[in-house]
Amino acid sequence: MEENKKIIFSGIQPSGELTLGNYLGALKNWVKLQDEYDCYFCVVDLHAITVKQKSADLRRRTLEVLAIYIAAGINPEKNTLFIQSHVPAHSEAAWLLTCNSYMGELSRMTQFKDKSKKHGESVPTGLFTYPVLMAADILLYQTDLVPVGVDQKQHLELARDLGGRFNSAYSQTFKIPEPYIPPVGAKIMSLQEPTKKMSKSDENVNGFILIMDPPDVIRRKISRAVTDSIGVVNYTDEQPGIKNLINILSAIKGYTSDEIVAMYKDKGYSEFKNDVAEAIIEELKPLQDKVNEFLKDKKSLETIYKAGADKANYMANKTLRKVQKKIGLIPR
Ligand code: TYM
């Protein structure tokens, strides 16, 4: 913990296998930010259970997500890596913030509206209060910056509102965090429906690339990616499929979209797609090898998440105690 550095908090749900969207929209940027900030990177298992999870799958994926964080290049010695449920303050703070949140503002969350559609009459309450738990995650660490993809921006606004509301109702307690949305890769789209976000919960497996997909699967999914009949590599909303592939290549290689358009000026889609697939494979292959290595060594992972939980509990409890006291709860 470094006193003079600004604080970052972010997390990924172990609710499915992680996608290229999670990698380019979140993880890859965390790696870039880790030297400059004091970072808390959490595996948000309590968020994952807002929809039904098989226990064995949840356990396996929680460890896999932690292994992916480290394999992507996040240094567990310099950053705090932990599992959300190991820090009970998150659940406690979530309740205290729930009592200061409104049905109206939670009903307006677009992710809730989308996800609740699938549940008919039996929408899980956890899906509704999910953003309040996310606000607790962030606010407990006096976070300055939250690096996320575009889809989390509305949740972050809510965290800012809840923090600000508490501060005005009681007194200055929470730092109000800023979002960090990366300039490229913040919204990777489905390969099959490029006007929709790439998502691990997509029923069509050809719509997403998983971080752990083997090379032949990546080649196949990219070659099947929906494009158009225009036949020219251009960065425009009229060609959402091609635009998405340009964004993917740009986020991986660091070329601008103009540079990519110039590179493929007289070339067809198949050469372009081929290069995109190879770039993804080259980026993910070393990461995949490391993940498989780390997963063989459960003891080391345990050491990492236990040390992370110690640090995180210390920080989170400091804020939680202040919150409890201000509300009028009697200290133990
Ligand atoms: P989750 O698990 O859905 O996604 C994790 C991160 O990946 C980003 N992301 C994407 N970025 C670009 N293109 C995509 N297609 C794409 N899909 C996902 C997300 O924006 C996110 O940054 N509620 C959060 C997890 C969370 C959290 C937090 C994040 C819980 N507490 C506190 C930040 C701070 C979520 O469900 O992310």
Short mmCIF file of C-alpha atoms and ligand atoms in Angstrom, two decimals:
data_model
loop_
_atom_site.label_atom_id
_atom_site.label_comp_id
_atom_site.label_asym_id
_atom_site.label_seq_id
_atom_site.Cartn_x
_atom_site.Cartn_y
_atom_site.Cartn_z
CA MET A 1 0.00 0.00 0.00
CA GLU A 2 1.57 3.24 -1.05
CA GLU A 3 0.24 6.32 0.67
CA ASN A 4 1.00 8.84 -2.04
CA LYS A 5 -0.43 6.97 -5.01
CA LYS A 6 -4.00 7.42 -6.21
CA ILE A 7 -6.26 4.42 -5.83
CA ILE A 8 -7.77 2.21 -8.52
CA PHE A 9 -10.49 -0.35 -7.96
CA SER A 10 -11.93 -2.69 -10.55
CA GLY A 11 -13.32 -6.19 -10.87
CA ILE A 12 -14.59 -8.88 -13.19
CA GLN A 13 -17.37 -11.37 -12.49
CA PRO A 14 -16.56 -15.08 -12.61
CA SER A 15 -19.99 -15.68 -14.12
CA GLY A 16 -18.73 -17.25 -17.33
CA GLU A 17 -15.48 -17.69 -19.18
CA LEU A 18 -13.84 -14.29 -19.78
CA THR A 19 -14.02 -12.82 -23.28
CA LEU A 20 -11.78 -10.75 -25.49
CA GLY A 21 -14.09 -7.85 -24.49
CA ASN A 22 -13.14 -8.27 -20.82
CA TYR A 23 -9.51 -8.42 -21.82
CA LEU A 24 -9.41 -5.38 -24.12
CA GLY A 25 -11.98 -3.29 -22.23
CA ALA A 26 -10.59 -3.92 -18.76
CA LEU A 27 -7.63 -6.19 -18.08
CA LYS A 28 -5.19 -4.88 -20.66
CA ASN A 29 -5.62 -1.38 -19.25
CA TRP A 30 -5.23 -2.50 -15.67
CA VAL A 31 -1.82 -3.80 -16.63
CA LYS A 32 -0.88 -0.39 -18.04
CA LEU A 33 -2.16 1.48 -14.97
CA GLN A 34 -0.62 -0.68 -12.25
CA ASP A 35 2.67 1.19 -11.89
CA GLU A 36 1.10 4.58 -11.50
CA TYR A 37 -1.68 3.66 -9.06
CA ASP A 38 -2.27 1.69 -5.89
CA CYS A 39 -4.58 -0.95 -7.39
CA TYR A 40 -7.27 -3.21 -5.94
CA PHE A 41 -8.37 -5.84 -8.44
CA CYS A 42 -11.17 -8.02 -7.23
CA VAL A 43 -12.83 -11.19 -8.49
CA VAL A 44 -16.44 -10.25 -7.85
CA ASP A 45 -17.94 -13.61 -6.96
CA LEU A 46 -20.88 -12.03 -5.09
CA HIS A 47 -21.91 -10.25 -8.27
CA ALA A 48 -21.74 -13.52 -10.19
CA ILE A 49 -24.36 -15.13 -7.95
CA THR A 50 -26.99 -12.55 -8.92
CA VAL A 51 -27.80 -15.19 -11.53
CA LYS A 52 -27.76 -18.94 -10.85
CA GLN A 53 -24.31 -20.53 -10.81
CA LYS A 54 -23.32 -24.14 -10.36
CA SER A 55 -21.15 -24.23 -7.21
CA ALA A 56 -18.34 -26.24 -8.75
CA ASP A 57 -18.24 -23.96 -11.82
CA LEU A 58 -18.20 -20.84 -9.65
CA ARG A 59 -15.28 -22.16 -7.59
CA ARG A 60 -13.32 -23.14 -10.70
CA ARG A 61 -13.97 -19.86 -12.52
CA THR A 62 -13.15 -17.70 -9.50
CA LEU A 63 -9.66 -19.18 -9.37
CA GLU A 64 -9.37 -19.04 -13.14
CA VAL A 65 -10.19 -15.33 -13.19
CA LEU A 66 -7.55 -14.71 -10.53
CA ALA A 67 -5.04 -16.72 -12.58
CA ILE A 68 -5.98 -14.67 -15.67
CA TYR A 69 -5.34 -11.40 -13.80
CA ILE A 70 -1.83 -12.54 -12.96
CA ALA A 71 -1.15 -14.12 -16.35
CA ALA A 72 -2.24 -10.89 -18.06
CA GLY A 73 0.64 -9.18 -16.26
CA ILE A 74 -0.83 -7.87 -13.03
CA ASN A 75 1.85 -8.16 -10.41
CA PRO A 76 0.38 -9.73 -7.25
CA GLU A 77 3.18 -8.29 -5.13
CA LYS A 78 2.50 -4.71 -6.12
CA ASN A 79 -1.29 -4.85 -6.38
CA THR A 80 -4.00 -6.12 -4.09
CA LEU A 81 -5.69 -9.10 -5.76
CA PHE A 82 -8.57 -10.59 -3.84
CA ILE A 83 -11.91 -12.36 -3.90
CA GLN A 84 -14.90 -10.16 -3.08
CA SER A 85 -16.58 -12.58 -0.66
CA HIS A 86 -13.39 -12.66 1.44
CA VAL A 87 -14.06 -9.09 2.49
CA PRO A 88 -17.41 -9.07 4.33
CA ALA A 89 -17.36 -5.26 4.46
CA HIS A 90 -18.55 -5.24 0.82
CA SER A 91 -21.83 -6.95 1.74
CA GLU A 92 -22.27 -4.85 4.88
CA ALA A 93 -21.62 -1.57 3.09
CA ALA A 94 -23.92 -2.66 0.28
CA TRP A 95 -26.79 -2.95 2.78
CA LEU A 96 -26.04 0.45 4.32
CA LEU A 97 -25.97 2.02 0.85
CA THR A 98 -29.12 0.13 -0.18
CA CYS A 99 -30.93 1.95 2.61
CA ASN A 100 -29.81 5.21 0.98
CA SER A 101 -30.73 4.26 -2.59
CA TYR A 102 -33.98 4.65 -4.52
CA MET A 103 -36.05 2.13 -6.47
CA GLY A 104 -36.34 4.68 -9.29
CA GLU A 105 -32.61 5.09 -9.89
CA LEU A 106 -32.01 1.33 -9.76
CA SER A 107 -34.92 0.69 -12.15
CA ARG A 108 -33.27 2.96 -14.70
CA MET A 109 -30.11 0.83 -14.98
CA THR A 110 -30.02 -0.45 -18.56
CA GLN A 111 -28.15 -3.63 -17.59
CA PHE A 112 -30.92 -4.46 -15.11
CA LYS A 113 -33.57 -3.81 -17.75
CA ASP A 114 -31.78 -6.10 -20.23
CA LYS A 115 -30.93 -8.88 -17.83
CA SER A 116 -34.28 -8.92 -16.04
CA LYS A 117 -36.09 -9.58 -19.35
CA LYS A 118 -34.75 -13.12 -19.34
CA HIS A 119 -36.34 -13.92 -15.97
CA GLY A 120 -40.04 -13.30 -16.65
CA GLU A 121 -41.97 -12.93 -13.39
CA SER A 122 -39.10 -14.14 -11.19
CA VAL A 123 -36.46 -11.45 -11.53
CA PRO A 124 -33.82 -12.08 -8.83
CA THR A 125 -33.68 -9.20 -6.34
CA GLY A 126 -29.87 -9.40 -6.47
CA LEU A 127 -29.96 -8.32 -10.12
CA PHE A 128 -31.82 -5.20 -9.04
CA THR A 129 -29.51 -4.26 -6.16
CA TYR A 130 -26.36 -5.38 -7.99
CA PRO A 131 -25.16 -1.81 -8.76
CA VAL A 132 -25.35 -0.91 -5.06
CA LEU A 133 -22.93 -3.73 -4.25
CA MET A 134 -20.70 -2.42 -7.02
CA ALA A 135 -20.88 1.06 -5.45
CA ALA A 136 -19.87 -0.45 -2.10
CA ASP A 137 -16.91 -2.21 -3.75
CA ILE A 138 -15.63 1.06 -5.12
CA LEU A 139 -16.46 3.48 -2.30
CA LEU A 140 -14.96 1.35 0.48
CA TYR A 141 -11.45 1.86 -0.91
CA GLN A 142 -11.66 5.67 -1.29
CA THR A 143 -11.11 4.96 -4.97
CA ASP A 144 -9.95 7.70 -7.34
CA LEU A 145 -10.29 5.87 -10.64
CA VAL A 146 -12.31 2.91 -11.91
CA PRO A 147 -11.07 1.43 -15.20
CA VAL A 148 -14.01 -0.26 -16.94
CA GLY A 149 -15.57 -0.75 -20.36
CA VAL A 150 -18.37 1.53 -21.58
CA ASP A 151 -21.11 -0.86 -20.38
CA GLN A 152 -20.25 -0.13 -16.71
CA LYS A 153 -20.39 3.66 -17.02
CA GLN A 154 -23.97 3.94 -15.79
CA HIS A 155 -23.20 1.80 -12.74
CA LEU A 156 -20.28 4.05 -11.97
CA GLU A 157 -22.51 7.12 -12.18
CA LEU A 158 -24.74 5.48 -9.60
CA ALA A 159 -21.73 4.82 -7.33
CA ARG A 160 -20.87 8.51 -7.60
CA ASP A 161 -24.47 9.49 -6.78
CA LEU A 162 -24.67 7.17 -3.77
CA GLY A 163 -21.30 8.34 -2.45
CA GLY A 164 -22.22 11.99 -2.89
CA ARG A 165 -25.64 11.48 -1.28
CA PHE A 166 -24.08 9.86 1.77
CA ASN A 167 -21.49 12.63 2.05
CA SER A 168 -24.18 15.32 2.00
CA ALA A 169 -26.52 13.48 4.36
CA TYR A 170 -23.82 12.83 6.97
CA SER A 171 -20.44 14.41 6.26
CA GLN A 172 -17.48 13.82 3.94
CA THR A 173 -16.94 10.05 4.07
CA PHE A 174 -16.37 8.72 0.57
CA LYS A 175 -14.12 9.91 -2.19
CA ILE A 176 -16.14 10.31 -5.40
CA PRO A 177 -14.51 8.12 -8.06
CA GLU A 178 -13.93 8.91 -11.72
CA PRO A 179 -14.43 6.38 -14.52
CA TYR A 180 -11.51 5.48 -16.74
CA ILE A 181 -12.86 4.32 -20.10
CA PRO A 182 -10.01 3.36 -22.45
CA PRO A 183 -9.80 5.26 -25.76
CA VAL A 184 -9.87 2.00 -27.76
CA GLY A 185 -11.35 -1.36 -26.83
CA ALA A 186 -13.96 0.07 -24.43
CA LYS A 187 -16.76 -1.61 -26.33
CA ILE A 188 -15.90 -4.74 -28.26
CA MET A 189 -18.94 -5.94 -30.16
CA SER A 190 -20.36 -9.38 -30.88
CA LEU A 191 -18.76 -10.99 -33.94
CA GLN A 192 -22.17 -12.18 -35.08
CA GLU A 193 -24.27 -9.10 -34.24
CA PRO A 194 -21.77 -6.25 -34.29
CA THR A 195 -24.29 -3.73 -33.00
CA LYS A 196 -24.46 -5.67 -29.70
CA LYS A 197 -21.74 -5.86 -27.02
CA MET A 198 -19.53 -8.97 -26.99
CA SER A 199 -20.76 -10.83 -23.94
CA LYS A 200 -19.90 -14.05 -22.14
CA SER A 201 -23.62 -14.72 -21.73
CA ASP A 202 -24.31 -14.66 -25.50
CA GLU A 203 -26.06 -17.86 -26.56
CA ASN A 204 -24.24 -17.85 -29.90
CA VAL A 205 -20.68 -19.00 -29.19
CA ASN A 206 -19.50 -17.55 -32.51
CA GLY A 207 -20.38 -14.10 -31.18
CA PHE A 208 -17.52 -14.00 -28.70
CA ILE A 209 -13.88 -14.99 -28.37
CA LEU A 210 -12.88 -16.36 -25.01
CA ILE A 211 -9.53 -15.48 -23.49
CA MET A 212 -8.89 -19.22 -23.24
CA ASP A 213 -10.05 -20.14 -26.78
CA PRO A 214 -7.42 -22.21 -28.62
CA PRO A 215 -5.89 -20.79 -31.84
CA ASP A 216 -8.00 -22.86 -34.26
CA VAL A 217 -11.21 -21.74 -32.54
CA ILE A 218 -10.09 -18.09 -32.71
CA ARG A 219 -9.32 -18.47 -36.45
CA ARG A 220 -12.70 -20.07 -37.07
CA LYS A 221 -14.68 -17.47 -35.11
CA ILE A 222 -12.92 -14.55 -36.81
CA SER A 223 -13.34 -16.07 -40.26
CA ARG A 224 -17.08 -16.42 -39.54
CA ALA A 225 -17.37 -12.88 -38.16
CA VAL A 226 -20.20 -11.01 -39.85
CA THR A 227 -19.00 -8.28 -42.22
CA ASP A 228 -20.73 -6.68 -45.23
CA SER A 229 -20.75 -6.71 -49.01
CA ILE A 230 -18.87 -3.42 -49.43
CA GLY A 231 -15.54 -5.22 -49.60
CA VAL A 232 -13.33 -2.31 -48.47
CA VAL A 233 -11.77 -2.06 -44.99
CA ASN A 234 -13.23 1.20 -43.71
CA TYR A 235 -13.82 2.59 -40.23
CA THR A 236 -17.47 3.58 -40.41
CA ASP A 237 -20.77 2.87 -38.68
CA GLU A 238 -22.12 1.55 -41.97
CA GLN A 239 -19.68 -1.36 -41.62
CA PRO A 240 -20.09 -2.30 -37.94
CA GLY A 241 -18.50 -5.74 -38.36
CA ILE A 242 -15.35 -4.37 -39.98
CA LYS A 243 -15.28 -1.44 -37.55
CA ASN A 244 -15.30 -3.89 -34.65
CA LEU A 245 -12.43 -5.91 -36.13
CA ILE A 246 -10.47 -2.68 -36.65
CA ASN A 247 -11.08 -1.78 -32.99
CA ILE A 248 -9.85 -5.20 -31.90
CA LEU A 249 -6.68 -4.93 -33.96
CA SER A 250 -6.15 -1.37 -32.83
CA ALA A 251 -6.55 -2.25 -29.13
CA ILE A 252 -4.10 -5.14 -29.48
CA LYS A 253 -1.44 -3.60 -31.69
CA GLY A 254 -1.75 0.07 -30.82
CA TYR A 255 -2.28 1.18 -34.46
CA THR A 256 -4.87 3.91 -35.01
CA SER A 257 -7.96 3.09 -37.07
CA ASP A 258 -6.63 5.33 -39.89
CA GLU A 259 -3.38 3.39 -39.97
CA ILE A 260 -5.27 0.12 -40.22
CA VAL A 261 -7.51 1.40 -43.03
CA ALA A 262 -4.36 2.52 -44.92
CA MET A 263 -2.64 -0.84 -44.34
CA TYR A 264 -5.57 -2.77 -45.89
CA LYS A 265 -6.41 -0.25 -48.62
CA ASP A 266 -6.12 -2.67 -51.53
CA LYS A 267 -6.60 -5.89 -49.64
CA GLY A 268 -9.67 -8.05 -49.19
CA TYR A 269 -11.54 -9.01 -46.02
CA SER A 270 -10.01 -12.46 -45.86
CA GLU A 271 -6.44 -11.16 -45.51
CA PHE A 272 -7.61 -8.59 -42.98
CA LYS A 273 -9.50 -11.18 -40.95
CA ASN A 274 -6.55 -13.49 -41.09
CA ASP A 275 -4.27 -10.82 -39.61
CA VAL A 276 -6.81 -9.96 -36.91
CA ALA A 277 -7.03 -13.64 -35.91
CA GLU A 278 -3.24 -13.99 -35.79
CA ALA A 279 -2.89 -10.81 -33.72
CA ILE A 280 -5.41 -12.15 -31.17
CA ILE A 281 -3.67 -15.52 -31.02
CA GLU A 282 -0.26 -13.91 -30.57
CA GLU A 283 -1.64 -11.73 -27.76
CA LEU A 284 -3.51 -14.48 -25.93
CA LYS A 285 -1.25 -17.51 -26.36
CA PRO A 286 1.39 -16.54 -23.75
CA LEU A 287 -1.37 -15.56 -21.34
CA GLN A 288 -3.15 -18.91 -21.82
CA ASP A 289 0.04 -20.86 -21.17
CA LYS A 290 0.61 -18.97 -17.94
CA VAL A 291 -2.99 -19.41 -16.78
CA ASN A 292 -2.66 -23.16 -17.21
CA GLU A 293 0.59 -23.12 -15.24
CA PHE A 294 -0.88 -21.02 -12.39
CA LEU A 295 -3.95 -23.23 -12.15
CA LYS A 296 -1.73 -26.21 -11.49
CA ASP A 297 -0.32 -24.41 -8.46
CA LYS A 298 -3.39 -23.77 -6.32
CA LYS A 299 -1.23 -23.18 -3.23
CA SER A 300 0.41 -20.09 -4.76
CA LEU A 301 -2.96 -18.75 -5.83
CA GLU A 302 -4.21 -19.25 -2.29
CA THR A 303 -1.24 -17.35 -0.87
CA ILE A 304 -2.02 -14.48 -3.24
CA TYR A 305 -5.73 -14.22 -2.54
CA LYS A 306 -5.22 -14.56 1.22
CA ALA A 307 -2.63 -11.79 1.32
CA GLY A 308 -4.95 -9.72 -0.88
CA ALA A 309 -7.88 -10.30 1.47
CA ASP A 310 -5.81 -9.16 4.47
CA LYS A 311 -4.93 -5.85 2.83
CA ALA A 312 -8.39 -5.35 1.39
CA ASN A 313 -10.11 -6.12 4.71
CA TYR A 314 -7.94 -3.57 6.46
CA MET A 315 -8.76 -0.79 3.99
CA ALA A 316 -12.44 -1.65 3.59
CA ASN A 317 -13.07 -1.95 7.32
CA LYS A 318 -11.58 1.47 7.95
CA THR A 319 -14.20 3.06 5.72
CA LEU A 320 -16.98 0.75 6.91
CA ARG A 321 -16.42 1.71 10.56
CA LYS A 322 -16.75 5.39 9.66
CA VAL A 323 -19.96 4.73 7.77
CA GLN A 324 -21.47 2.69 10.60
CA LYS A 325 -20.60 5.36 13.15
CA LYS A 326 -22.07 8.18 11.08
CA ILE A 327 -25.30 6.27 10.57
CA GLY A 328 -25.61 5.77 14.33
CA LEU A 329 -24.75 2.09 14.72
CA ILE A 330 -23.12 1.33 18.05
CA PRO A 331 -19.47 0.24 17.66
CA ARG A 332 -18.61 -3.21 18.92
P1 TYM B 1 -18.11 -7.72 -16.13
O1 TYM B 1 -17.64 -8.90 -15.36
O2 TYM B 1 -19.34 -7.84 -16.95
O3 TYM B 1 -16.97 -7.18 -17.07
C1 TYM B 1 -15.67 -6.93 -16.57
C2 TYM B 1 -15.04 -5.77 -17.30
O4 TYM B 1 -14.99 -6.04 -18.70
C3 TYM B 1 -15.58 -4.96 -19.41
N1 TYM B 1 -16.25 -5.51 -20.60
C4 TYM B 1 -16.05 -5.06 -21.84
N2 TYM B 1 -15.25 -4.10 -22.33
C5 TYM B 1 -15.26 -3.91 -23.66
N3 TYM B 1 -16.03 -4.61 -24.52
C6 TYM B 1 -16.85 -5.59 -24.07
N4 TYM B 1 -17.59 -6.29 -24.91
C7 TYM B 1 -16.88 -5.86 -22.67
N5 TYM B 1 -17.55 -6.74 -21.90
C8 TYM B 1 -17.16 -6.51 -20.63
C9 TYM B 1 -16.58 -4.36 -18.44
O5 TYM B 1 -16.88 -3.03 -18.78
C10 TYM B 1 -15.82 -4.46 -17.14
O6 TYM B 1 -14.92 -3.40 -17.00
N6 TYM B 1 -20.26 -4.98 -12.58
C11 TYM B 1 -19.00 -5.30 -13.19
C12 TYM B 1 -17.99 -5.91 -12.23
C13 TYM B 1 -17.75 -5.07 -11.02
C14 TYM B 1 -16.95 -3.92 -10.96
C15 TYM B 1 -16.99 -3.50 -9.60
C16 TYM B 1 -16.21 -3.20 -11.90
C17 TYM B 1 -18.23 -5.32 -9.78
N7 TYM B 1 -17.77 -4.37 -8.91
C18 TYM B 1 -16.33 -2.35 -9.17
C19 TYM B 1 -15.55 -2.06 -11.46
C20 TYM B 1 -15.60 -1.65 -10.12
C21 TYM B 1 -19.25 -6.33 -14.29
O7 TYM B 1 -20.21 -7.01 -14.30
O8 TYM B 1 -18.24 -6.45 -15.17
#
